[in-house]
Coordinates of C-alpha atoms and ligand atoms in Angstrom, one line a residue:
Chain A
M1 CA 66.0 140.3 164.2
A2 CA 65.8 137.3 161.8
L3 CA 62.1 136.8 160.5
L4 CA 63.0 133.7 158.8
E5 CA 65.9 131.4 159.5
V6 CA 67.0 128.3 157.6
R7 CA 69.4 126.0 159.0
D8 CA 70.7 123.2 157.1
L9 CA 67.7 122.6 155.0
R10 CA 67.9 119.7 153.0
T11 CA 65.3 118.1 150.5
G12 CA 64.6 116.9 146.9
Y13 CA 62.5 115.0 144.6
G14 CA 61.8 111.2 145.0
H15 CA 65.1 110.0 146.1
V16 CA 67.1 112.6 144.2
P17 CA 68.6 115.1 146.6
V18 CA 68.8 118.8 145.4
L19 CA 69.4 120.9 148.5
H20 CA 72.6 119.7 150.5
G21 CA 72.3 121.6 153.6
V22 CA 71.0 125.4 152.8
S23 CA 71.4 128.0 155.8
F24 CA 70.6 131.7 155.4
S25 CA 68.4 134.1 157.3
V26 CA 66.2 137.1 156.5
D27 CA 65.5 139.9 158.9
E28 CA 62.2 141.5 159.4
G29 CA 61.5 144.4 157.0
E30 CA 64.4 143.5 154.5
T31 CA 64.3 142.7 150.9
A32 CA 66.6 139.6 150.2
V33 CA 67.4 138.4 146.8
M34 CA 68.6 135.0 146.1
L35 CA 70.3 134.5 142.9
G36 CA 72.1 131.2 141.1
L37 CA 72.1 129.4 137.7
N38 CA 69.2 127.2 136.4
G39 CA 68.9 124.2 138.2
A40 CA 70.8 125.7 141.4
G41 CA 67.7 124.7 143.8
K42 CA 66.3 128.2 144.1
T43 CA 62.7 127.2 143.3
T44 CA 63.2 123.9 145.6
C45 CA 64.2 126.0 148.5
M46 CA 61.2 128.4 148.2
L47 CA 58.6 125.7 147.9
A48 CA 60.3 123.9 150.9
V49 CA 60.4 127.4 152.7
A50 CA 56.7 127.8 151.9
G51 CA 55.3 124.4 153.0
L52 CA 54.9 123.1 149.4
L53 CA 57.7 120.6 149.5
R54 CA 58.6 118.5 152.4
R55 CA 61.6 118.7 154.4
W56 CA 64.0 115.9 154.7
G57 CA 66.0 117.6 157.2
G58 CA 67.2 120.6 158.7
E59 CA 65.2 123.4 160.7
V60 CA 63.1 126.4 159.6
L61 CA 62.4 129.2 162.1
F62 CA 59.7 131.9 161.4
D63 CA 59.8 134.6 163.7
G64 CA 62.1 132.8 166.3
R65 CA 59.7 129.7 166.3
P66 CA 60.6 126.6 164.8
V67 CA 58.4 125.3 162.0
G68 CA 57.6 121.6 162.3
K69 CA 58.2 119.4 159.4
H70 CA 54.6 118.4 158.9
Q71 CA 53.6 121.9 158.6
D72 CA 52.1 122.4 155.2
S73 CA 51.3 125.5 153.2
R74 CA 47.9 125.7 154.9
A75 CA 49.8 126.1 158.0
M76 CA 52.8 128.4 156.4
T77 CA 49.9 131.0 155.1
R78 CA 48.6 131.3 158.2
L79 CA 51.6 132.1 159.8
G80 CA 52.2 134.7 157.2
V81 CA 54.7 132.9 155.0
V82 CA 52.9 133.4 151.3
L83 CA 54.7 132.3 148.0
V84 CA 54.2 134.0 144.7
P85 CA 55.1 130.7 142.6
E86 CA 57.3 130.5 139.7
G87 CA 55.5 130.5 136.2
R88 CA 52.5 132.8 137.7
H89 CA 49.9 130.1 138.1
V90 CA 47.0 132.1 138.3
F91 CA 43.5 130.3 138.0
P92 CA 42.9 130.9 134.5
G93 CA 39.3 130.3 134.4
L94 CA 38.4 132.6 137.2
S95 CA 38.2 136.5 137.3
V96 CA 40.8 138.6 138.4
Q97 CA 38.7 139.5 141.3
N98 CA 37.9 136.0 142.1
N99 CA 41.8 135.2 141.9
L100 CA 42.4 137.7 144.4
R101 CA 39.5 136.6 146.6
L102 CA 41.3 133.4 146.7
G103 CA 44.6 134.7 147.5
A104 CA 42.7 136.1 150.7
W105 CA 41.8 132.3 151.9
P106 CA 43.9 132.4 155.1
V107 CA 42.1 135.7 156.3
R108 CA 38.9 135.0 154.8
R109 CA 37.1 134.9 157.9
H110 CA 38.0 138.5 158.7
P111 CA 36.1 140.5 156.0
R112 CA 37.7 143.9 156.9
K113 CA 41.2 142.4 156.2
V114 CA 39.8 141.0 152.8
K115 CA 38.5 144.6 152.2
A116 CA 41.7 146.6 153.1
N117 CA 44.0 144.1 151.2
T118 CA 42.0 144.6 148.2
D119 CA 42.1 148.3 148.2
R120 CA 46.0 148.0 148.9
V121 CA 46.3 145.5 146.0
F122 CA 44.1 147.7 143.6
D123 CA 46.2 150.8 144.9
V124 CA 49.8 148.9 144.0
F125 CA 48.4 147.6 140.7
P126 CA 45.8 149.8 139.3
L127 CA 45.6 147.9 136.3
L128 CA 43.9 145.0 138.5
A129 CA 41.2 147.3 139.5
E130 CA 40.3 148.3 135.7
R131 CA 40.4 144.5 134.7
R132 CA 39.0 143.0 137.9
H133 CA 36.1 141.1 136.2
Q134 CA 38.4 139.8 133.0
L135 CA 39.4 136.3 133.1
A136 CA 42.9 135.7 134.4
G137 CA 43.6 133.5 131.6
T138 CA 43.3 136.3 129.1
L139 CA 45.7 138.6 130.6
S140 CA 48.8 139.2 129.2
G141 CA 52.1 137.6 130.7
G142 CA 52.9 140.9 132.7
E143 CA 49.4 141.4 133.7
Q144 CA 49.5 137.9 134.9
Q145 CA 52.5 138.4 137.0
M146 CA 51.0 141.5 138.5
L147 CA 47.9 139.5 139.4
A148 CA 50.2 136.5 141.1
L149 CA 51.9 139.1 143.2
G150 CA 48.4 140.9 144.0
R151 CA 47.0 137.6 144.9
G152 CA 50.0 136.9 147.2
L153 CA 49.5 140.1 149.0
M154 CA 45.7 139.4 149.7
G155 CA 47.2 136.7 152.0
S156 CA 48.5 139.6 154.6
P157 CA 52.0 138.0 154.4
R158 CA 54.6 139.1 156.8
L159 CA 57.1 137.3 154.3
L160 CA 56.4 137.3 150.9
L161 CA 58.2 134.5 148.6
I162 CA 58.6 135.9 145.1
D163 CA 60.0 133.3 142.6
E164 CA 61.4 135.0 139.4
A165 CA 58.5 137.2 138.8
S166 CA 60.6 139.0 136.2
L167 CA 60.6 135.8 134.1
G168 CA 59.5 136.6 130.4
L169 CA 58.9 139.9 131.0
S170 CA 60.3 142.9 129.0
P171 CA 62.9 145.0 130.8
V172 CA 60.6 147.9 131.2
L173 CA 58.0 145.2 132.9
A174 CA 60.7 143.8 134.9
Q175 CA 61.5 147.1 136.3
Q176 CA 57.7 147.5 137.0
V177 CA 57.7 144.5 139.0
F178 CA 60.8 145.3 141.1
Q179 CA 59.1 148.6 141.7
A180 CA 56.1 146.8 142.9
A181 CA 58.2 144.4 145.0
R182 CA 60.2 147.9 146.6
R183 CA 56.6 149.3 147.3
I184 CA 55.1 146.2 149.0
N185 CA 58.4 146.0 150.9
S186 CA 58.0 149.6 152.0
E187 CA 54.7 148.9 153.4
G188 CA 56.3 146.7 155.9
V189 CA 56.5 143.5 154.2
T190 CA 59.5 141.3 154.3
V191 CA 60.4 139.9 150.9
L192 CA 62.7 137.0 150.0
M193 CA 62.7 136.9 146.0
V194 CA 64.7 134.7 143.6
E195 CA 65.8 136.5 140.4
Q196 CA 68.2 135.6 137.5
N197 CA 68.0 139.4 136.7
A198 CA 71.1 140.7 138.7
G199 CA 69.7 144.2 138.0
A200 CA 67.4 143.2 141.1
L201 CA 70.4 143.2 143.4
S202 CA 70.1 147.2 143.4
L203 CA 67.0 146.4 145.5
A204 CA 68.5 143.9 147.9
D205 CA 69.2 144.6 151.6
R206 CA 70.7 141.3 151.2
A207 CA 71.9 138.9 148.6
L208 CA 72.1 135.3 148.6
L209 CA 74.0 133.1 145.8
M210 CA 72.7 129.5 145.6
Q211 CA 75.0 127.1 143.9
K212 CA 74.5 123.3 143.4
G213 CA 71.9 123.2 146.5
R214 CA 74.0 125.3 148.9
I215 CA 74.6 129.0 149.7
A216 CA 77.8 129.9 148.3
M217 CA 77.8 133.6 149.3
E218 CA 75.6 135.9 151.4
G219 CA 76.3 139.5 151.9
S220 CA 74.7 143.0 150.8
G221 CA 73.7 143.6 147.4
A222 CA 76.4 145.8 146.8
D223 CA 79.0 143.2 148.1
L224 CA 77.8 140.5 145.9
M225 CA 77.6 143.0 142.8
S226 CA 81.4 143.6 143.3
E227 CA 82.6 140.0 144.1
S228 CA 84.6 138.7 141.2
A229 CA 83.4 135.3 142.5
L230 CA 80.1 136.3 142.0
R231 CA 80.8 137.2 138.5
Q232 CA 82.6 134.2 137.8
A233 CA 79.9 131.8 139.5
Y234 CA 77.0 133.6 138.5
L235 CA 77.8 135.3 135.0
G236 CA 80.4 132.7 133.8
A237 CA 82.8 135.5 133.0
P238 CA 86.3 135.4 134.7
A239 CA 87.0 138.3 136.9
Chain B
M1 CA 2.3 119.1 124.1
R2 CA 1.9 116.2 126.5
F3 CA 4.9 114.8 125.7
L4 CA 6.9 118.1 126.2
I5 CA 5.4 118.3 129.7
A6 CA 6.0 114.7 130.6
G7 CA 9.6 115.2 129.3
L8 CA 10.1 118.2 131.4
F9 CA 9.5 116.3 134.3
E10 CA 11.4 113.2 133.6
G11 CA 14.4 115.4 132.4
A12 CA 14.5 116.6 136.0
V13 CA 16.1 113.4 137.6
F14 CA 18.4 113.6 134.6
G15 CA 19.3 117.4 135.5
L16 CA 19.8 116.4 139.0
L17 CA 22.3 113.7 138.3
A18 CA 24.1 115.6 135.7
V19 CA 24.5 118.5 138.3
G20 CA 26.5 115.8 140.3
L21 CA 28.5 114.7 137.3
V22 CA 29.4 118.5 136.5
L23 CA 30.5 118.9 140.1
V24 CA 32.8 116.2 140.2
Y25 CA 33.9 117.2 136.7
K26 CA 34.7 120.5 137.7
G27 CA 36.7 119.3 140.8
A28 CA 38.3 116.4 139.8
R29 CA 38.2 116.8 135.8
V30 CA 36.9 113.3 135.5
F31 CA 33.6 111.8 134.3
N32 CA 32.2 109.8 137.2
F33 CA 30.7 106.5 136.4
A34 CA 29.9 106.0 139.9
Q35 CA 27.6 108.9 140.3
G36 CA 24.3 106.7 139.6
E37 CA 25.4 104.1 142.4
F38 CA 25.4 107.0 144.9
G39 CA 21.6 107.2 144.2
T40 CA 21.2 103.1 144.3
V41 CA 23.1 103.2 147.7
A42 CA 20.6 106.0 149.2
A43 CA 17.5 104.3 147.7
F44 CA 18.2 101.0 149.2
T45 CA 19.0 102.4 152.6
V46 CA 15.8 104.4 152.4
W47 CA 13.8 101.2 151.4
A48 CA 15.5 99.0 154.2
L49 CA 14.8 101.8 156.8
L50 CA 11.0 102.1 155.7
G51 CA 10.8 98.3 156.0
A52 CA 12.1 98.4 159.7
G53 CA 9.5 101.1 160.4
W54 CA 11.5 104.3 160.4
P55 CA 9.5 107.5 159.5
Y56 CA 10.1 108.8 155.8
P57 CA 12.0 112.0 156.6
A58 CA 14.5 109.9 159.1
A59 CA 15.0 107.4 156.4
I60 CA 15.9 109.9 153.7
V61 CA 18.4 111.5 156.1
V62 CA 20.2 108.3 157.0
G63 CA 19.8 107.2 153.2
L64 CA 21.5 110.4 152.1
L65 CA 24.2 110.2 154.7
A66 CA 25.0 106.6 153.4
A67 CA 25.4 108.1 150.0
V68 CA 27.6 110.6 151.3
V69 CA 29.9 108.1 153.3
T70 CA 30.0 106.2 150.0
G71 CA 31.4 109.1 148.3
L72 CA 34.0 109.6 150.9
I73 CA 34.7 106.1 151.0
M74 CA 35.4 106.3 147.2
E75 CA 37.4 109.6 147.5
R76 CA 40.0 107.9 150.0
L77 CA 40.1 104.3 148.4
V78 CA 40.0 105.4 144.6
V79 CA 40.3 109.0 143.9
R80 CA 43.0 110.1 146.3
P81 CA 45.5 107.4 145.6
L82 CA 45.1 108.4 141.8
L83 CA 45.3 112.0 142.1
D84 CA 48.4 112.3 140.1
A85 CA 47.5 109.4 137.7
S86 CA 46.0 110.2 134.4
R87 CA 42.4 111.0 134.2
I88 CA 41.6 108.0 132.0
T89 CA 42.9 105.8 135.0
L90 CA 40.6 107.5 137.4
L91 CA 37.9 107.4 134.9
V92 CA 38.2 103.4 134.7
A93 CA 38.4 103.2 138.8
T94 CA 35.0 105.1 138.8
V95 CA 33.8 102.4 136.5
G96 CA 35.0 99.7 139.0
F97 CA 33.9 101.4 141.9
A98 CA 30.4 101.6 140.3
L99 CA 30.4 97.7 139.6
F100 CA 31.7 97.2 143.1
I101 CA 28.9 99.2 144.6
I102 CA 26.4 97.0 142.4
A103 CA 28.0 93.6 143.4
I104 CA 27.7 94.7 147.1
T105 CA 23.8 95.8 146.8
V106 CA 23.0 92.5 145.0
L107 CA 24.7 90.9 147.8
A108 CA 22.9 92.7 150.5
A109 CA 19.5 93.0 148.8
Q110 CA 19.3 90.3 146.1
P111 CA 18.8 91.3 142.5
E112 CA 15.1 91.6 142.7
P113 CA 13.1 94.7 141.6
R114 CA 11.6 96.3 144.6
S115 CA 9.3 99.3 145.0
L116 CA 9.6 102.3 147.3
Q117 CA 6.5 104.2 148.2
P118 CA 6.5 107.9 147.2
L119 CA 7.3 110.7 149.5
I120 CA 4.1 112.4 148.8
G121 CA 1.2 110.2 147.9
G122 CA -1.9 111.4 145.7
E123 CA -3.2 111.2 142.5
D124 CA -1.5 112.2 139.4
R125 CA -2.3 115.8 138.2
D126 CA -3.0 117.0 135.0
I127 CA -0.8 119.6 133.9
L128 CA -1.6 120.7 130.1
G129 CA -2.7 117.1 129.2
A130 CA 0.1 115.2 130.9
A131 CA -0.5 113.3 133.9
V132 CA 2.5 114.1 136.6
S133 CA 2.6 112.4 139.7
P134 CA 3.0 114.5 142.8
Q135 CA 6.6 112.7 143.2
R136 CA 7.7 113.9 139.8
M137 CA 6.8 117.4 141.0
V138 CA 8.9 117.4 144.1
I139 CA 11.9 116.3 142.1
A140 CA 11.4 119.2 139.7
L141 CA 11.3 121.6 142.7
V142 CA 14.2 119.8 144.3
L143 CA 16.1 120.3 141.1
I144 CA 15.2 124.0 140.7
G145 CA 16.2 124.8 144.4
L146 CA 19.4 122.8 143.8
A147 CA 20.1 124.6 140.6
V148 CA 19.7 128.1 142.4
A149 CA 21.7 127.2 145.4
L150 CA 24.7 125.4 143.3
A151 CA 24.8 128.6 141.1
W152 CA 25.1 130.6 144.2
F153 CA 27.6 128.3 145.9
F154 CA 30.0 128.3 142.9
N155 CA 29.8 132.1 142.1
R156 CA 29.8 133.8 145.7
T157 CA 31.5 131.7 148.4
N158 CA 35.0 131.1 149.0
R159 CA 34.4 127.3 149.3
G160 CA 32.6 127.2 145.9
L161 CA 35.7 129.3 144.4
A162 CA 37.9 126.8 145.9
V163 CA 36.3 123.9 144.1
L164 CA 36.8 125.5 141.0
A165 CA 40.5 126.8 141.7
T166 CA 41.5 123.0 142.7
S167 CA 40.6 121.8 139.0
Q168 CA 42.4 124.5 137.6
D169 CA 45.8 124.7 139.2
A170 CA 46.7 122.4 142.1
L171 CA 49.9 124.1 142.9
A172 CA 48.6 127.6 143.0
T173 CA 45.7 126.2 145.2
R174 CA 48.0 124.7 147.5
A175 CA 50.2 128.2 147.3
V176 CA 47.1 130.3 148.8
G177 CA 46.9 127.8 151.8
I178 CA 43.7 125.4 150.1
S179 CA 43.9 122.1 151.5
V180 CA 43.6 120.0 148.1
P181 CA 42.9 116.7 150.0
G182 CA 40.2 118.6 151.9
M183 CA 38.7 120.0 148.7
S184 CA 38.7 116.6 147.2
R185 CA 36.9 115.0 150.2
F186 CA 34.2 117.8 149.9
I187 CA 33.7 117.6 146.1
W188 CA 33.0 113.7 146.4
G189 CA 31.0 114.0 149.7
F190 CA 28.9 116.9 148.1
A191 CA 28.5 114.8 144.7
A192 CA 27.6 111.7 146.5
L193 CA 25.0 113.9 148.2
L194 CA 23.6 115.1 145.0
G195 CA 23.3 111.6 143.4
G196 CA 21.9 110.3 146.7
I197 CA 19.2 112.9 146.5
A198 CA 18.6 111.8 142.9
G199 CA 18.4 108.2 143.9
V200 CA 15.9 108.6 146.6
L201 CA 13.5 110.8 144.5
Q202 CA 13.8 108.7 141.4
A203 CA 13.4 105.2 143.1
P204 CA 9.8 105.6 143.8
I205 CA 8.8 106.6 140.3
D206 CA 9.3 102.9 138.9
I207 CA 10.5 99.6 140.4
F208 CA 14.4 99.9 141.3
Y209 CA 16.9 97.1 141.6
P210 CA 20.7 97.1 142.2
G211 CA 22.2 99.1 139.4
F212 CA 18.8 100.9 138.5
M213 CA 20.3 104.3 138.5
T214 CA 23.1 103.6 136.4
R215 CA 21.1 101.6 133.9
T216 CA 18.3 104.0 133.5
S217 CA 19.5 107.4 134.2
L218 CA 23.3 107.8 133.8
V219 CA 23.5 108.0 130.2
P220 CA 20.8 110.5 130.0
A221 CA 22.6 112.5 132.3
F222 CA 25.7 112.2 130.8
T223 CA 24.3 113.3 127.6
A224 CA 22.6 116.1 129.6
A225 CA 26.0 117.4 131.0
V226 CA 27.5 117.3 127.7
L227 CA 24.7 119.3 126.5
G228 CA 25.4 121.9 128.9
G229 CA 29.0 121.8 128.1
F230 CA 30.0 119.5 131.1
T231 CA 31.4 122.7 133.2
S232 CA 28.0 124.8 133.4
L233 CA 25.6 123.9 136.1
P234 CA 22.7 125.8 134.4
G235 CA 23.7 124.0 131.5
A236 CA 23.2 120.6 133.2
F237 CA 20.0 121.7 134.5
L238 CA 18.8 122.8 130.9
G239 CA 20.6 119.8 129.3
G240 CA 18.5 117.6 131.5
E241 CA 15.2 119.1 130.4
L242 CA 16.1 118.9 127.0
V243 CA 17.0 115.3 127.1
G244 CA 13.9 114.6 129.1
V245 CA 11.9 116.3 126.4
V246 CA 13.6 114.7 123.3
H247 CA 13.6 111.3 124.9
S248 CA 10.0 111.5 125.6
L249 CA 9.2 112.9 122.0
G250 CA 11.3 110.3 120.5
L251 CA 9.7 107.4 122.4
H252 CA 6.4 108.7 121.3
V253 CA 7.2 109.4 117.4
L254 CA 9.6 106.3 117.0
K255 CA 8.0 103.6 119.4
D256 CA 4.0 104.4 119.5
N257 CA 4.0 105.2 115.6
W258 CA 6.5 102.7 114.4
N259 CA 7.2 100.5 117.0
V260 CA 11.3 100.8 116.7
P261 CA 12.8 99.0 119.6
G262 CA 15.1 100.8 121.8
A263 CA 13.6 104.0 120.5
G264 CA 14.4 106.0 123.8
E265 CA 18.2 105.1 123.7
L266 CA 18.3 105.6 120.2
T267 CA 17.0 109.1 120.3
L268 CA 19.4 110.2 123.1
F269 CA 22.2 108.6 121.1
V270 CA 21.4 110.8 118.1
L271 CA 20.9 113.9 120.3
L272 CA 24.3 113.3 121.8
L273 CA 26.0 112.7 118.5
A274 CA 24.4 115.9 116.9
V275 CA 25.6 118.1 119.7
L276 CA 29.0 116.8 119.7
L277 CA 29.4 117.3 116.0
A278 CA 27.6 120.7 116.0
R279 CA 28.6 122.3 119.0
P280 CA 31.3 120.1 121.0
Q281 CA 31.6 123.0 123.5
G282 CA 28.1 122.2 124.5
L283 CA 25.2 124.8 124.3
L284 CA 26.5 126.8 127.5
G285 CA 30.3 125.8 127.6
K286 CA 31.8 127.9 129.9
E287 CA 33.6 127.7 133.3
A288 CA 31.9 128.5 136.6
Ligands
ATP301 N1 59.4 118.1 140.4 C1 60.7 117.6 140.4 N2 60.9 116.4 140.1 C2 62.3 116.0 139.9 N3 63.4 116.9 139.9 C3 62.9 118.2 140.1 C4 61.8 118.7 139.8 N4 62.0 120.0 140.1 C5 63.2 120.4 140.2 N5 63.9 119.3 139.9 C6 65.5 119.2 139.9 O1 65.9 119.9 141.2 C7 66.9 120.7 140.6 C8 66.9 122.1 141.2 O2 65.6 122.8 140.4 P1 65.0 124.3 140.8 O3 63.7 124.4 140.1 O4 64.8 124.3 142.2 O5 66.2 125.0 140.2 P2 66.0 126.6 140.2 O6 67.3 127.2 140.6 O7 64.7 127.2 140.4 O8 66.3 127.0 138.6 P3 65.7 128.0 137.7 O9 66.6 129.2 137.7 O10 65.9 127.3 136.1 O11 64.3 128.3 137.7 C9 67.1 120.6 139.2 O12 68.1 119.6 138.9 C10 66.0 120.1 138.5 O13 65.9 119.2 137.4
MG302 MG1 63.2 128.2 139.7

């Protein structure tokens, strides 16, 4: 069953439209990967789904229920839709531990959940446990990305939106991030990740190709890998 | 020694105001020129209610409430519309709001000096050679209590962390589900409460008049906050004490001995300059 269904989503910045009617769905338990060129509108789509950017039109359904246009990120995180934003965005002046604690904001009144989530994050990212007292701003880029993912997990997401987690990481680190995403998914969290790195397609139960503010293609990861059209559109090489 | 003790007690009010400045700075990254006026609003409200025969504690509660409401109005009308504007614009806007409040208090209460009875009456006590009024002792106790409470708030509570988060990364703050406008309201209301407390406690020390907190205490409080590094609450507290002591010593040495005009202001200015040159990050400059 579709956990997230997006129909004809339109939005943009100021008066400039960016998404011209985006439709796709993600089933419960899946890992979906969204690809697309720079500026195609992937981040814009993630922000709109997470309630961080107002929708101009179209519908979003979560768990079968329509999400109101005025429902912001506060409402979305409570529903269980959490975004790990592009560019990490950790709180630089706060310790690793306090960054994670803030990630648990939607469930802060349930200490047992916060504790369980912390244990889970430290289990997936042992490095964060070692550095729990370090200021986030002094972590390396890769470590900050781990922290951003961990912080996302702290909010007990049912759907985790991950925007270009591998950006600026070495291939080895990018691989580690993908492993982490797989692990998170295997524990029952549905994952929708934006990636430039076509290597992520191997993780994908479902692949989406964003092109100029529209979904140009939707299929299994293998489908898209073999599509010559994808190669042309995405890698810019003739088939 | 006498001047050291007198300075420590005098510095408590500067510390109280400085803590409010630091809070706003942590939350909104702006220096709030209207911080003193929250105190004036509270002091005038208390004065008016006492005049109408209210008991002191009730008058204080309503006075502080008036300060908080002023803070919330300021947040809604001045700060929120400038959320995305440059911090300089917001800074100038806080100056404007301070002038606006001064104008309102002049209209409402006439630009005349007035006096407020102290919270606790009684004779001055002699502490190591310095005469200290009971009111000053109350101020010092309140400051210590608030400093402890605030340190706990920022390091141990979710809401305190959220205030820090807001100032560090707005997108991330929203992404974890915190309402940024809600936090902004909270910060300004809370800062206004602190300013109100400072005003209500300071007014009985001397005469008061529209704008008196801005006139007498804002610059020393600013110096105190800078001394403390502007983001450190313990720093603001210690900075206030240091400013009080230096101010008191400067007055004594320059004015009593050589009759230098404006000795107090001069000393503060030199102190501020010295710290900015020698240690621009302040004495305890660090986050949280
Ligand atoms: N804050 C903004 N204000 C105005 N225009 C914006 C803003 N953010 C993005 N855009 C524009 O929207 C379009 C889509 O941007 P978006 O960030 O969604 O692309 P993307 O697919 O995530 O690209 P990338 O792969 O580089 O991250 C671009 O043309 C961009 O210039
Ligand atoms: Mg992007």
